[in-house]
Amino acid sequence: MSTARERILEATGELLATKDALAISTRAICDRAKVGMPEIYRQFGDKQGLLTAVADLGFARFLAEKRRNPLTDDPVADLRTAWDSHVAFALRNPHLYRLMFTPTGDAKPQAIKEAQAILLKAVERCRDAGRLRMPPERAGQSILSANVGVCMMALSFPDLFGEPDISRAVRDAVIGRATGDEEEDTRVAAATVLTRALLGTLTGTEPVNDAVLDQLTASRTE
């Protein structure tokens, strides 16, 4: 028989399948879990504590998928596979993904460190094969930052940044820069335009506008 804590976590996860965390009320969670309102505070301290626990469970699923990624004789190809699986997880679990990678409050999911550690091992395989041209830690940070950025833009602006070609363009540009496997084709130009758009939108310094979109379209169709 499940405990009250397990039912609350399960109920919150089910609600996250269709709603953003901020749109889910504690009343809706309690009704679904069949518990009284005070139970959330006894088990998690407050709603933020509950959401952090749910994010940790999301990371457990995310990392389990990461560990199942196949390893081949080509560590750079494996990095691309890991990128693609990350994007696939985000697209399957949009509200959970946002909760995991854009936490609010002081409590942060600690599993992000394990995600970075898994990526670092993958990058170190590239180094050991003589296919890395920057420190492994910096390469791992760059790849994960870009991977999350692509996912967040695809989830927030699917009509503008949701096409798979955009993710692949940024993937190949970032991983190519780290490993020296840059491809001299228009996808790198497209990735440069998108990266600038990402930075400007997230910082508020340069919103995505028609000119940026025209540049992106031109780079991808040349």
Coordinates of N, CA and C in Angstrom, one line a residue:
M1 N 0.8 -1.2 0.0 CA 0.0 0.0 0.0 C 0.9 1.3 0.0
S2 N 0.6 2.2 -0.9 CA 1.4 3.4 -1.0 C 1.2 4.3 0.2
T3 N 2.3 5.0 0.6 CA 2.2 6.0 1.7 C 1.7 7.3 1.2
A4 N 1.3 8.2 2.1 CA 0.8 9.5 1.8 C 1.9 10.3 0.9
R5 N 3.1 10.1 1.3 CA 4.2 10.8 0.6 C 4.2 10.3 -0.9
E6 N 4.2 9.0 -1.1 CA 4.2 8.5 -2.4 C 3.0 8.9 -3.2
R7 N 1.8 9.0 -2.6 CA 0.6 9.4 -3.3 C 0.7 10.9 -3.7
I8 N 1.3 11.7 -2.9 CA 1.4 13.1 -3.2 C 2.4 13.3 -4.3
L9 N 3.5 12.6 -4.3 CA 4.5 12.7 -5.4 C 3.9 12.2 -6.7
E10 N 3.2 11.1 -6.7 CA 2.6 10.5 -7.9 C 1.5 11.5 -8.4
A11 N 0.7 12.0 -7.5 CA -0.4 13.0 -8.0 C 0.3 14.2 -8.6
T12 N 1.3 14.7 -8.1 CA 1.9 15.9 -8.6 C 2.5 15.6 -10.0
G13 N 3.2 14.4 -10.1 CA 3.7 14.0 -11.4 C 2.7 13.9 -12.4
E14 N 1.5 13.3 -12.1 CA 0.5 13.2 -13.0 C -0.1 14.5 -13.5
L15 N -0.2 15.5 -12.6 CA -0.7 16.8 -12.9 C 0.3 17.5 -13.8
L16 N 1.6 17.3 -13.6 CA 2.6 17.9 -14.4 C 2.6 17.4 -15.8
A17 N 1.9 16.3 -16.1 CA 1.9 15.8 -17.5 C 1.1 16.8 -18.4
T18 N 0.2 17.6 -17.8 CA -0.6 18.5 -18.6 C -0.5 20.0 -18.2
K19 N 0.1 20.3 -17.0 CA 0.1 21.6 -16.5 C 1.5 22.0 -16.1
D20 N 1.8 23.3 -16.2 CA 3.0 23.8 -15.6 C 2.9 23.8 -14.1
A21 N 4.1 23.7 -13.4 CA 4.1 23.6 -11.9 C 3.4 24.8 -11.3
L22 N 3.6 26.0 -11.8 CA 2.9 27.1 -11.2 C 1.4 27.1 -11.3
A23 N 0.9 26.4 -12.3 CA -0.6 26.3 -12.5 C -1.2 25.2 -11.7
I24 N -0.5 24.4 -10.9 CA -1.0 23.3 -10.1 C -1.2 23.8 -8.7
S25 N -2.4 23.7 -8.2 CA -2.7 24.1 -6.8 C -2.4 23.0 -5.9
T26 N -2.1 23.3 -4.6 CA -2.0 22.3 -3.6 C -3.3 21.6 -3.4
R27 N -4.4 22.3 -3.6 CA -5.7 21.6 -3.4 C -5.9 20.6 -4.4
A28 N -5.5 20.8 -5.7 CA -5.6 19.8 -6.7 C -4.8 18.6 -6.4
I29 N -3.6 18.9 -5.9 CA -2.7 17.8 -5.5 C -3.3 16.9 -4.4
C30 N -3.8 17.6 -3.4 CA -4.4 16.9 -2.3 C -5.6 16.1 -2.7
D31 N -6.5 16.6 -3.6 CA -7.7 15.9 -4.0 C -7.3 14.7 -4.8
R32 N -6.2 14.8 -5.6 CA -5.8 13.7 -6.4 C -5.2 12.6 -5.6
A33 N -4.4 13.0 -4.6 CA -3.7 12.1 -3.7 C -4.5 11.6 -2.6
K34 N -5.7 12.2 -2.4 CA -6.6 11.8 -1.4 C -6.0 12.0 0.0
V35 N -5.4 13.1 0.2 CA -4.9 13.5 1.5 C -5.3 14.9 1.9
G36 N -5.2 15.2 3.2 CA -5.6 16.6 3.6 C -4.4 17.5 3.3
M37 N -4.8 18.8 3.3 CA -3.8 19.8 3.0 C -2.6 19.8 3.9
P38 N -2.8 19.6 5.2 CA -1.6 19.6 6.1 C -0.6 18.5 5.8
E39 N -1.0 17.5 5.1 CA -0.1 16.4 4.8 C 1.1 16.9 3.9
I40 N 0.8 17.8 3.0 CA 1.9 18.3 2.2 C 3.0 19.0 3.0
Y41 N 2.5 19.7 4.0 CA 3.5 20.5 4.9 C 4.2 19.5 5.8
R42 N 3.5 18.5 6.2 CA 4.2 17.5 7.1 C 5.3 16.8 6.3
Q43 N 5.0 16.4 5.1 CA 5.9 15.6 4.3 C 7.0 16.4 3.6
F44 N 6.7 17.7 3.2 CA 7.7 18.4 2.4 C 8.0 19.8 2.8
G45 N 7.4 20.2 3.9 CA 7.6 21.6 4.4 C 6.7 22.6 3.8
D46 N 6.6 22.7 2.5 CA 5.8 23.6 1.7 C 5.7 23.1 0.3
K47 N 5.0 23.8 -0.6 CA 4.8 23.4 -1.9 C 6.1 23.4 -2.7
Q48 N 7.0 24.4 -2.4 CA 8.3 24.4 -3.0 C 9.1 23.2 -2.7
G49 N 9.0 22.7 -1.4 CA 9.7 21.5 -1.1 C 9.2 20.3 -1.8
L50 N 7.9 20.3 -2.0 CA 7.3 19.2 -2.8 C 7.8 19.2 -4.3
L51 N 7.8 20.4 -4.9 CA 8.2 20.5 -6.3 C 9.7 20.1 -6.4
T52 N 10.5 20.4 -5.4 CA 11.9 20.0 -5.5 C 12.0 18.5 -5.5
A53 N 11.2 17.9 -4.6 CA 11.2 16.4 -4.6 C 10.8 15.8 -5.9
V54 N 9.8 16.4 -6.5 CA 9.3 15.9 -7.8 C 10.4 16.1 -8.9
A55 N 11.1 17.3 -8.8 CA 12.2 17.5 -9.8 C 13.3 16.4 -9.6
D56 N 13.6 16.1 -8.3 CA 14.6 15.0 -8.1 C 14.1 13.7 -8.7
L57 N 12.8 13.4 -8.6 CA 12.4 12.1 -9.2 C 12.5 12.2 -10.7
G58 N 12.2 13.4 -11.3 CA 12.4 13.6 -12.7 C 13.8 13.4 -13.1
F59 N 14.7 13.9 -12.3 CA 16.2 13.7 -12.6 C 16.5 12.2 -12.6
A60 N 15.9 11.5 -11.6 CA 16.2 10.1 -11.5 C 15.8 9.4 -12.8
R61 N 14.7 9.7 -13.4 CA 14.2 9.2 -14.7 C 15.2 9.6 -15.8
F62 N 15.5 10.9 -15.8 CA 16.4 11.5 -16.8 C 17.8 10.8 -16.8
L63 N 18.3 10.6 -15.6 CA 19.7 10.0 -15.5 C 19.6 8.5 -15.9
A64 N 18.5 7.9 -15.5 CA 18.4 6.4 -15.9 C 18.4 6.3 -17.4
E65 N 17.8 7.2 -18.1 CA 17.8 7.2 -19.6 C 19.2 7.5 -20.1
K66 N 19.9 8.4 -19.5 CA 21.3 8.7 -19.9 C 22.2 7.5 -19.7
R67 N 22.0 6.8 -18.7 CA 22.9 5.6 -18.5 C 22.6 4.5 -19.5
R68 N 21.4 4.5 -20.1 CA 21.1 3.5 -21.1 C 21.6 3.9 -22.5
N69 N 22.1 5.1 -22.6 CA 22.6 5.4 -23.9 C 23.7 4.5 -24.4
P70 N 23.7 4.0 -25.6 CA 24.7 3.0 -26.0 C 26.1 3.7 -26.1
L71 N 27.1 2.9 -25.9 CA 28.5 3.4 -26.1 C 29.1 2.7 -27.3
T72 N 29.7 3.4 -28.2 CA 30.3 2.8 -29.4 C 31.8 3.1 -29.4
D73 N 32.4 2.8 -30.5 CA 33.8 3.1 -30.7 C 34.1 4.6 -31.0
D74 N 33.0 5.3 -31.2 CA 33.2 6.8 -31.6 C 32.6 7.6 -30.5
P75 N 33.4 8.1 -29.6 CA 32.9 8.9 -28.4 C 32.3 10.2 -28.8
V76 N 32.7 10.8 -30.0 CA 32.0 12.0 -30.4 C 30.6 11.7 -30.9
A77 N 30.4 10.7 -31.6 CA 29.1 10.2 -32.0 C 28.2 10.0 -30.8
D78 N 28.8 9.4 -29.8 CA 28.1 9.1 -28.5 C 27.6 10.4 -27.9
L79 N 28.4 11.5 -27.9 CA 28.0 12.8 -27.4 C 26.8 13.3 -28.1
R80 N 26.7 13.1 -29.4 CA 25.6 13.5 -30.2 C 24.3 12.7 -29.8
T81 N 24.5 11.4 -29.6 CA 23.4 10.6 -29.2 C 22.9 11.1 -27.8
A82 N 23.8 11.4 -26.9 CA 23.4 11.8 -25.6 C 22.6 13.2 -25.7
W83 N 23.1 14.1 -26.6 CA 22.4 15.3 -26.8 C 20.9 15.0 -27.3
D84 N 20.8 14.2 -28.3 CA 19.5 13.9 -28.8 C 18.5 13.2 -27.8
S85 N 19.1 12.4 -27.0 CA 18.2 11.8 -25.9 C 17.8 12.8 -24.9
H86 N 18.6 13.8 -24.6 CA 18.3 14.9 -23.7 C 17.1 15.6 -24.3
V87 N 17.2 16.0 -25.6 CA 16.1 16.7 -26.2 C 14.8 15.9 -26.2
A88 N 14.9 14.6 -26.5 CA 13.8 13.8 -26.6 C 13.1 13.7 -25.2
F89 N 13.8 13.7 -24.1 CA 13.2 13.7 -22.8 C 12.5 15.0 -22.5
A90 N 13.1 16.1 -22.9 CA 12.4 17.4 -22.7 C 11.1 17.5 -23.5
L91 N 11.1 17.0 -24.7 CA 9.9 17.1 -25.5 C 8.8 16.2 -25.0
R92 N 9.2 15.1 -24.4 CA 8.2 14.2 -23.9 C 7.6 14.7 -22.6
N93 N 8.4 15.4 -21.8 CA 8.0 15.9 -20.5 C 8.2 17.4 -20.3
P94 N 7.5 18.2 -21.1 CA 7.8 19.6 -21.1 C 7.7 20.3 -19.7
H95 N 6.6 20.0 -19.0 CA 6.4 20.7 -17.7 C 7.4 20.2 -16.6
L96 N 7.6 18.9 -16.6 CA 8.6 18.4 -15.7 C 10.0 18.9 -16.0
Y97 N 10.3 19.0 -17.3 CA 11.6 19.5 -17.7 C 11.9 20.9 -17.2
R98 N 10.9 21.7 -17.4 CA 11.0 23.1 -16.9 C 11.2 23.2 -15.4
L99 N 10.5 22.3 -14.7 CA 10.6 22.3 -13.2 C 12.1 21.8 -12.9
M100 N 12.6 20.9 -13.6 CA 13.9 20.4 -13.3 C 15.0 21.4 -13.6
F101 N 14.9 22.1 -14.7 CA 16.0 22.9 -15.1 C 15.8 24.4 -14.9
T102 N 14.6 24.8 -14.4 CA 14.4 26.2 -14.0 C 13.8 26.3 -12.6
P103 N 14.5 25.8 -11.7 CA 14.0 25.7 -10.3 C 13.9 27.1 -9.7
T104 N 12.9 27.3 -8.8 CA 12.7 28.6 -8.1 C 13.0 28.3 -6.6
G105 N 13.2 29.4 -5.9 CA 13.5 29.3 -4.5 C 14.9 28.8 -4.2
D106 N 15.2 28.6 -2.9 CA 16.6 28.3 -2.5 C 16.9 26.8 -2.8
A107 N 15.9 25.9 -2.7 CA 16.2 24.5 -2.8 C 16.3 24.2 -4.3
K108 N 17.5 23.6 -4.7 CA 17.8 23.2 -6.0 C 18.0 21.7 -6.1
P109 N 17.5 21.1 -7.2 CA 17.7 19.7 -7.4 C 19.2 19.4 -7.4
Q110 N 19.7 18.5 -6.6 CA 21.1 18.2 -6.5 C 21.6 17.3 -7.7
A111 N 20.6 16.6 -8.3 CA 21.0 15.7 -9.3 C 21.6 16.3 -10.6
I112 N 21.5 17.6 -10.7 CA 22.1 18.3 -11.8 C 23.6 18.0 -11.8
K113 N 24.2 17.8 -10.6 CA 25.6 17.5 -10.5 C 25.9 16.2 -11.1
E114 N 25.0 15.2 -10.9 CA 25.2 13.9 -11.4 C 25.1 13.9 -12.9
A115 N 24.1 14.7 -13.4 CA 24.0 14.9 -14.9 C 25.3 15.4 -15.5
Q116 N 25.9 16.4 -14.8 CA 27.1 16.9 -15.3 C 28.2 15.9 -15.2
A117 N 28.2 15.1 -14.2 CA 29.3 14.1 -14.0 C 29.2 13.0 -15.1
I118 N 28.0 12.6 -15.5 CA 27.8 11.7 -16.6 C 28.3 12.2 -17.9
L119 N 28.0 13.5 -18.1 CA 28.5 14.2 -19.3 C 30.0 14.3 -19.3
L120 N 30.6 14.6 -18.2 CA 32.0 14.8 -18.1 C 32.7 13.4 -18.5
K121 N 32.2 12.3 -18.0 CA 32.8 11.0 -18.4 C 32.7 10.8 -19.9
A122 N 31.6 11.2 -20.5 CA 31.5 11.1 -22.0 C 32.5 12.0 -22.7
V123 N 32.7 13.2 -22.2 CA 33.7 14.1 -22.7 C 35.1 13.6 -22.5
E124 N 35.4 13.0 -21.4 CA 36.7 12.5 -21.1 C 37.1 11.3 -22.1
R125 N 36.1 10.6 -22.5 CA 36.3 9.6 -23.5 C 36.8 10.2 -24.8
C126 N 36.3 11.4 -25.1 CA 36.8 12.1 -26.3 C 38.2 12.5 -26.1
R127 N 38.5 13.0 -24.9 CA 39.9 13.4 -24.6 C 40.8 12.2 -24.7
D128 N 40.5 11.1 -24.2 CA 41.3 9.9 -24.2 C 41.5 9.4 -25.6
A129 N 40.6 9.7 -26.5 CA 40.7 9.3 -27.9 C 41.5 10.4 -28.7
G130 N 41.9 11.5 -28.1 CA 42.6 12.5 -28.8 C 41.7 13.4 -29.5
R131 N 40.5 13.5 -29.1 CA 39.5 14.3 -29.9 C 38.8 15.3 -29.1
L132 N 39.6 16.0 -28.3 CA 39.0 17.1 -27.5 C 40.1 18.2 -27.5
R133 N 39.6 19.5 -27.7 CA 40.6 20.6 -27.8 C 40.3 21.7 -26.8
M134 N 39.6 21.3 -25.7 CA 39.5 22.3 -24.6 C 39.4 21.4 -23.3
P135 N 39.6 22.0 -22.1 CA 39.5 21.2 -20.9 C 38.1 20.5 -20.8
P136 N 38.1 19.2 -20.3 CA 36.9 18.5 -20.2 C 35.8 19.2 -19.5
E137 N 36.1 19.8 -18.4 CA 35.1 20.5 -17.6 C 34.4 21.6 -18.3
R138 N 35.2 22.4 -19.1 CA 34.6 23.5 -19.9 C 33.8 22.9 -21.0
A139 N 34.3 21.9 -21.6 CA 33.5 21.3 -22.7 C 32.2 20.8 -22.2
G140 N 32.2 20.1 -21.1 CA 30.9 19.6 -20.5 C 30.0 20.7 -20.1
Q141 N 30.5 21.7 -19.5 CA 29.6 22.9 -19.2 C 29.0 23.5 -20.4
S142 N 29.8 23.7 -21.5 CA 29.3 24.3 -22.7 C 28.2 23.4 -23.3
I143 N 28.5 22.1 -23.4 CA 27.5 21.3 -24.1 C 26.2 21.2 -23.3
L144 N 26.3 21.0 -22.0 CA 25.0 21.0 -21.2 C 24.3 22.3 -21.3
S145 N 25.0 23.4 -21.2 CA 24.3 24.7 -21.2 C 23.6 24.9 -22.6
A146 N 24.3 24.5 -23.7 CA 23.6 24.7 -25.0 C 22.5 23.7 -25.1
N147 N 22.6 22.5 -24.6 CA 21.6 21.5 -24.7 C 20.3 21.9 -24.0
V148 N 20.5 22.5 -22.8 CA 19.3 23.0 -22.0 C 18.7 24.2 -22.7
G149 N 19.6 25.1 -23.2 CA 19.1 26.2 -23.9 C 18.2 25.9 -25.1
V150 N 18.7 24.9 -25.9 CA 17.9 24.5 -27.1 C 16.5 23.9 -26.6
C151 N 16.5 23.1 -25.6 CA 15.3 22.5 -25.1 C 14.3 23.6 -24.6
M152 N 14.8 24.6 -23.8 CA 14.0 25.6 -23.3 C 13.4 26.4 -24.4
M153 N 14.1 26.8 -25.4 CA 13.6 27.5 -26.5 C 12.6 26.7 -27.3
A154 N 12.8 25.5 -27.5 CA 11.9 24.6 -28.3 C 10.6 24.5 -27.5
L155 N 10.6 24.4 -26.2 CA 9.4 24.3 -25.4 C 8.7 25.6 -25.3
S156 N 9.4 26.7 -25.2 CA 8.8 28.0 -25.0 C 8.3 28.6 -26.3
F157 N 9.0 28.4 -27.4 CA 8.7 28.9 -28.7 C 8.7 27.8 -29.8
P158 N 7.8 26.8 -29.7 CA 7.9 25.7 -30.6 C 7.8 26.1 -32.1
D159 N 7.0 27.1 -32.4 CA 6.8 27.5 -33.8 C 8.1 28.0 -34.4
L160 N 8.9 28.7 -33.5 CA 10.1 29.3 -34.0 C 11.4 28.4 -33.9
F161 N 11.4 27.6 -32.8 CA 12.6 26.8 -32.5 C 12.4 25.3 -32.3
G162 N 11.2 24.9 -32.7 CA 10.9 23.5 -32.4 C 11.3 22.4 -33.4
E163 N 11.8 22.9 -34.6 CA 12.2 21.9 -35.6 C 13.5 21.2 -35.2
P164 N 13.5 19.9 -35.5 CA 14.7 19.0 -35.1 C 16.0 19.6 -35.7
D165 N 15.9 20.1 -37.0 CA 17.1 20.6 -37.6 C 17.8 21.7 -36.8
I166 N 17.1 22.5 -36.0 CA 17.7 23.5 -35.2 C 18.5 22.9 -34.1
S167 N 17.9 21.9 -33.4 CA 18.7 21.2 -32.4 C 19.9 20.6 -32.9
R168 N 19.8 19.9 -34.1 CA 21.0 19.3 -34.7 C 22.1 20.3 -35.1
A169 N 21.6 21.5 -35.6 CA 22.6 22.5 -36.0 C 23.4 23.0 -34.8
V170 N 22.7 23.3 -33.7 CA 23.4 23.7 -32.5 C 24.3 22.6 -31.9
R171 N 23.7 21.4 -31.9 CA 24.5 20.2 -31.4 C 25.8 20.1 -32.1
D172 N 25.7 20.1 -33.4 CA 27.0 19.9 -34.2 C 27.9 21.0 -34.1
A173 N 27.4 22.2 -34.0 CA 28.3 23.4 -33.8 C 29.0 23.4 -32.5
V174 N 28.3 23.1 -31.4 CA 28.9 23.1 -30.0 C 29.8 21.9 -29.8
I175 N 29.4 20.7 -30.2 CA 30.2 19.5 -30.0 C 31.4 19.6 -31.0
G176 N 31.1 20.1 -32.2 CA 32.2 20.3 -33.2 C 33.3 21.2 -32.7
R177 N 32.9 22.3 -32.0 CA 33.8 23.3 -31.5 C 34.7 22.6 -30.4
A178 N 34.1 21.8 -29.5 CA 34.8 21.2 -28.4 C 35.7 20.1 -28.9
T179 N 35.3 19.4 -29.9 CA 36.1 18.2 -30.4 C 36.9 18.4 -31.6
G180 N 36.7 19.6 -32.3 CA 37.4 19.8 -33.5 C 36.8 19.1 -34.7
D181 N 35.6 18.6 -34.6 CA 34.8 18.0 -35.6 C 33.8 18.9 -36.3
E182 N 34.2 20.2 -36.4 CA 33.3 21.2 -37.0 C 33.0 20.9 -38.4
E183 N 31.8 21.0 -38.9 CA 31.5 20.8 -40.3 C 31.3 22.1 -41.0
E184 N 32.0 22.2 -42.1 CA 31.9 23.4 -42.9 C 30.7 23.4 -43.8
D185 N 29.5 23.6 -43.1 CA 28.3 23.7 -43.9 C 27.4 24.8 -43.3
T186 N 26.3 25.0 -43.9 CA 25.4 26.1 -43.4 C 24.8 25.8 -42.1
R187 N 24.8 24.6 -41.6 CA 24.3 24.4 -40.2 C 25.0 25.1 -39.2
V188 N 26.3 25.3 -39.3 CA 27.1 26.1 -38.4 C 26.7 27.5 -38.4
A189 N 26.4 28.1 -39.5 CA 25.9 29.5 -39.6 C 24.6 29.6 -39.0
A190 N 23.7 28.6 -39.2 CA 22.4 28.6 -38.5 C 22.5 28.6 -37.0
A191 N 23.4 27.7 -36.6 CA 23.6 27.6 -35.1 C 24.1 28.9 -34.5
T192 N 25.0 29.6 -35.3 CA 25.5 30.9 -34.8 C 24.4 31.9 -34.6
V193 N 23.5 32.0 -35.6 CA 22.3 32.9 -35.5 C 21.4 32.5 -34.4
L194 N 21.2 31.2 -34.2 CA 20.3 30.8 -33.1 C 20.9 31.0 -31.8
T195 N 22.2 30.8 -31.6 CA 22.8 31.1 -30.4 C 22.7 32.5 -30.0
R196 N 22.9 33.4 -30.9 CA 22.7 34.8 -30.6 C 21.3 35.2 -30.2
A197 N 20.3 34.5 -30.9 CA 18.9 34.8 -30.6 C 18.6 34.3 -29.2
L198 N 19.2 33.1 -28.9 CA 19.0 32.5 -27.5 C 19.5 33.5 -26.4
L199 N 20.7 33.9 -26.6 CA 21.3 34.8 -25.6 C 20.5 36.1 -25.5
G200 N 20.2 36.7 -26.6 CA 19.5 37.9 -26.6 C 18.1 37.8 -25.9
T201 N 17.4 36.7 -26.2 CA 16.1 36.5 -25.6 C 16.1 36.2 -24.2
L202 N 17.0 35.4 -23.7 CA 17.1 35.0 -22.3 C 17.6 36.1 -21.5
T203 N 18.4 37.0 -22.0 CA 19.0 38.1 -21.2 C 18.1 39.4 -21.4
G204 N 17.3 39.4 -22.4 CA 16.4 40.6 -22.6 C 17.2 41.7 -23.3
T205 N 18.4 41.4 -23.9 CA 19.1 42.5 -24.5 C 18.8 42.5 -26.0
E206 N 18.4 41.5 -26.6 CA 18.1 41.5 -28.0 C 17.0 40.5 -28.3
P207 N 15.7 40.9 -28.3 CA 14.6 40.0 -28.5 C 14.7 39.4 -29.9
V208 N 14.1 38.2 -30.0 CA 14.0 37.5 -31.3 C 13.1 38.4 -32.2
N209 N 13.5 38.8 -33.3 CA 12.7 39.6 -34.2 C 12.7 39.1 -35.6
D210 N 12.0 39.7 -36.5 CA 12.0 39.2 -37.9 C 13.3 39.1 -38.6
A211 N 14.2 40.1 -38.3 CA 15.5 40.1 -38.9 C 16.3 38.9 -38.5
V212 N 16.2 38.5 -37.2 CA 16.9 37.3 -36.7 C 16.4 36.1 -37.4
L213 N 15.0 36.0 -37.5 CA 14.4 34.8 -38.1 C 14.8 34.7 -39.6
D214 N 14.8 35.9 -40.3 CA 15.2 35.9 -41.7 C 16.7 35.3 -41.8
Q215 N 17.6 35.7 -40.9 CA 18.9 35.3 -40.9 C 19.0 33.7 -40.7
L216 N 18.2 33.3 -39.8 CA 18.2 31.8 -39.5 C 17.7 31.1 -40.7
T217 N 16.6 31.5 -41.3 CA 16.0 30.9 -42.4 C 17.0 30.8 -43.6
A218 N 17.6 32.0 -43.8 CA 18.6 32.0 -44.9 C 19.8 31.1 -44.7
S219 N 20.3 31.0 -43.5 CA 21.4 30.2 -43.2 C 21.1 28.7 -43.4
R220 N 19.8 28.4 -43.1 CA 19.4 26.9 -43.1 C 19.0 26.5 -44.6
T221 N 18.8 27.5 -45.5 CA 18.4 27.1 -46.8 C 19.4 27.3 -47.9
E222 N 20.6 27.9 -47.5 CA 21.6 28.1 -48.5 C 22.2 26.8 -49.0

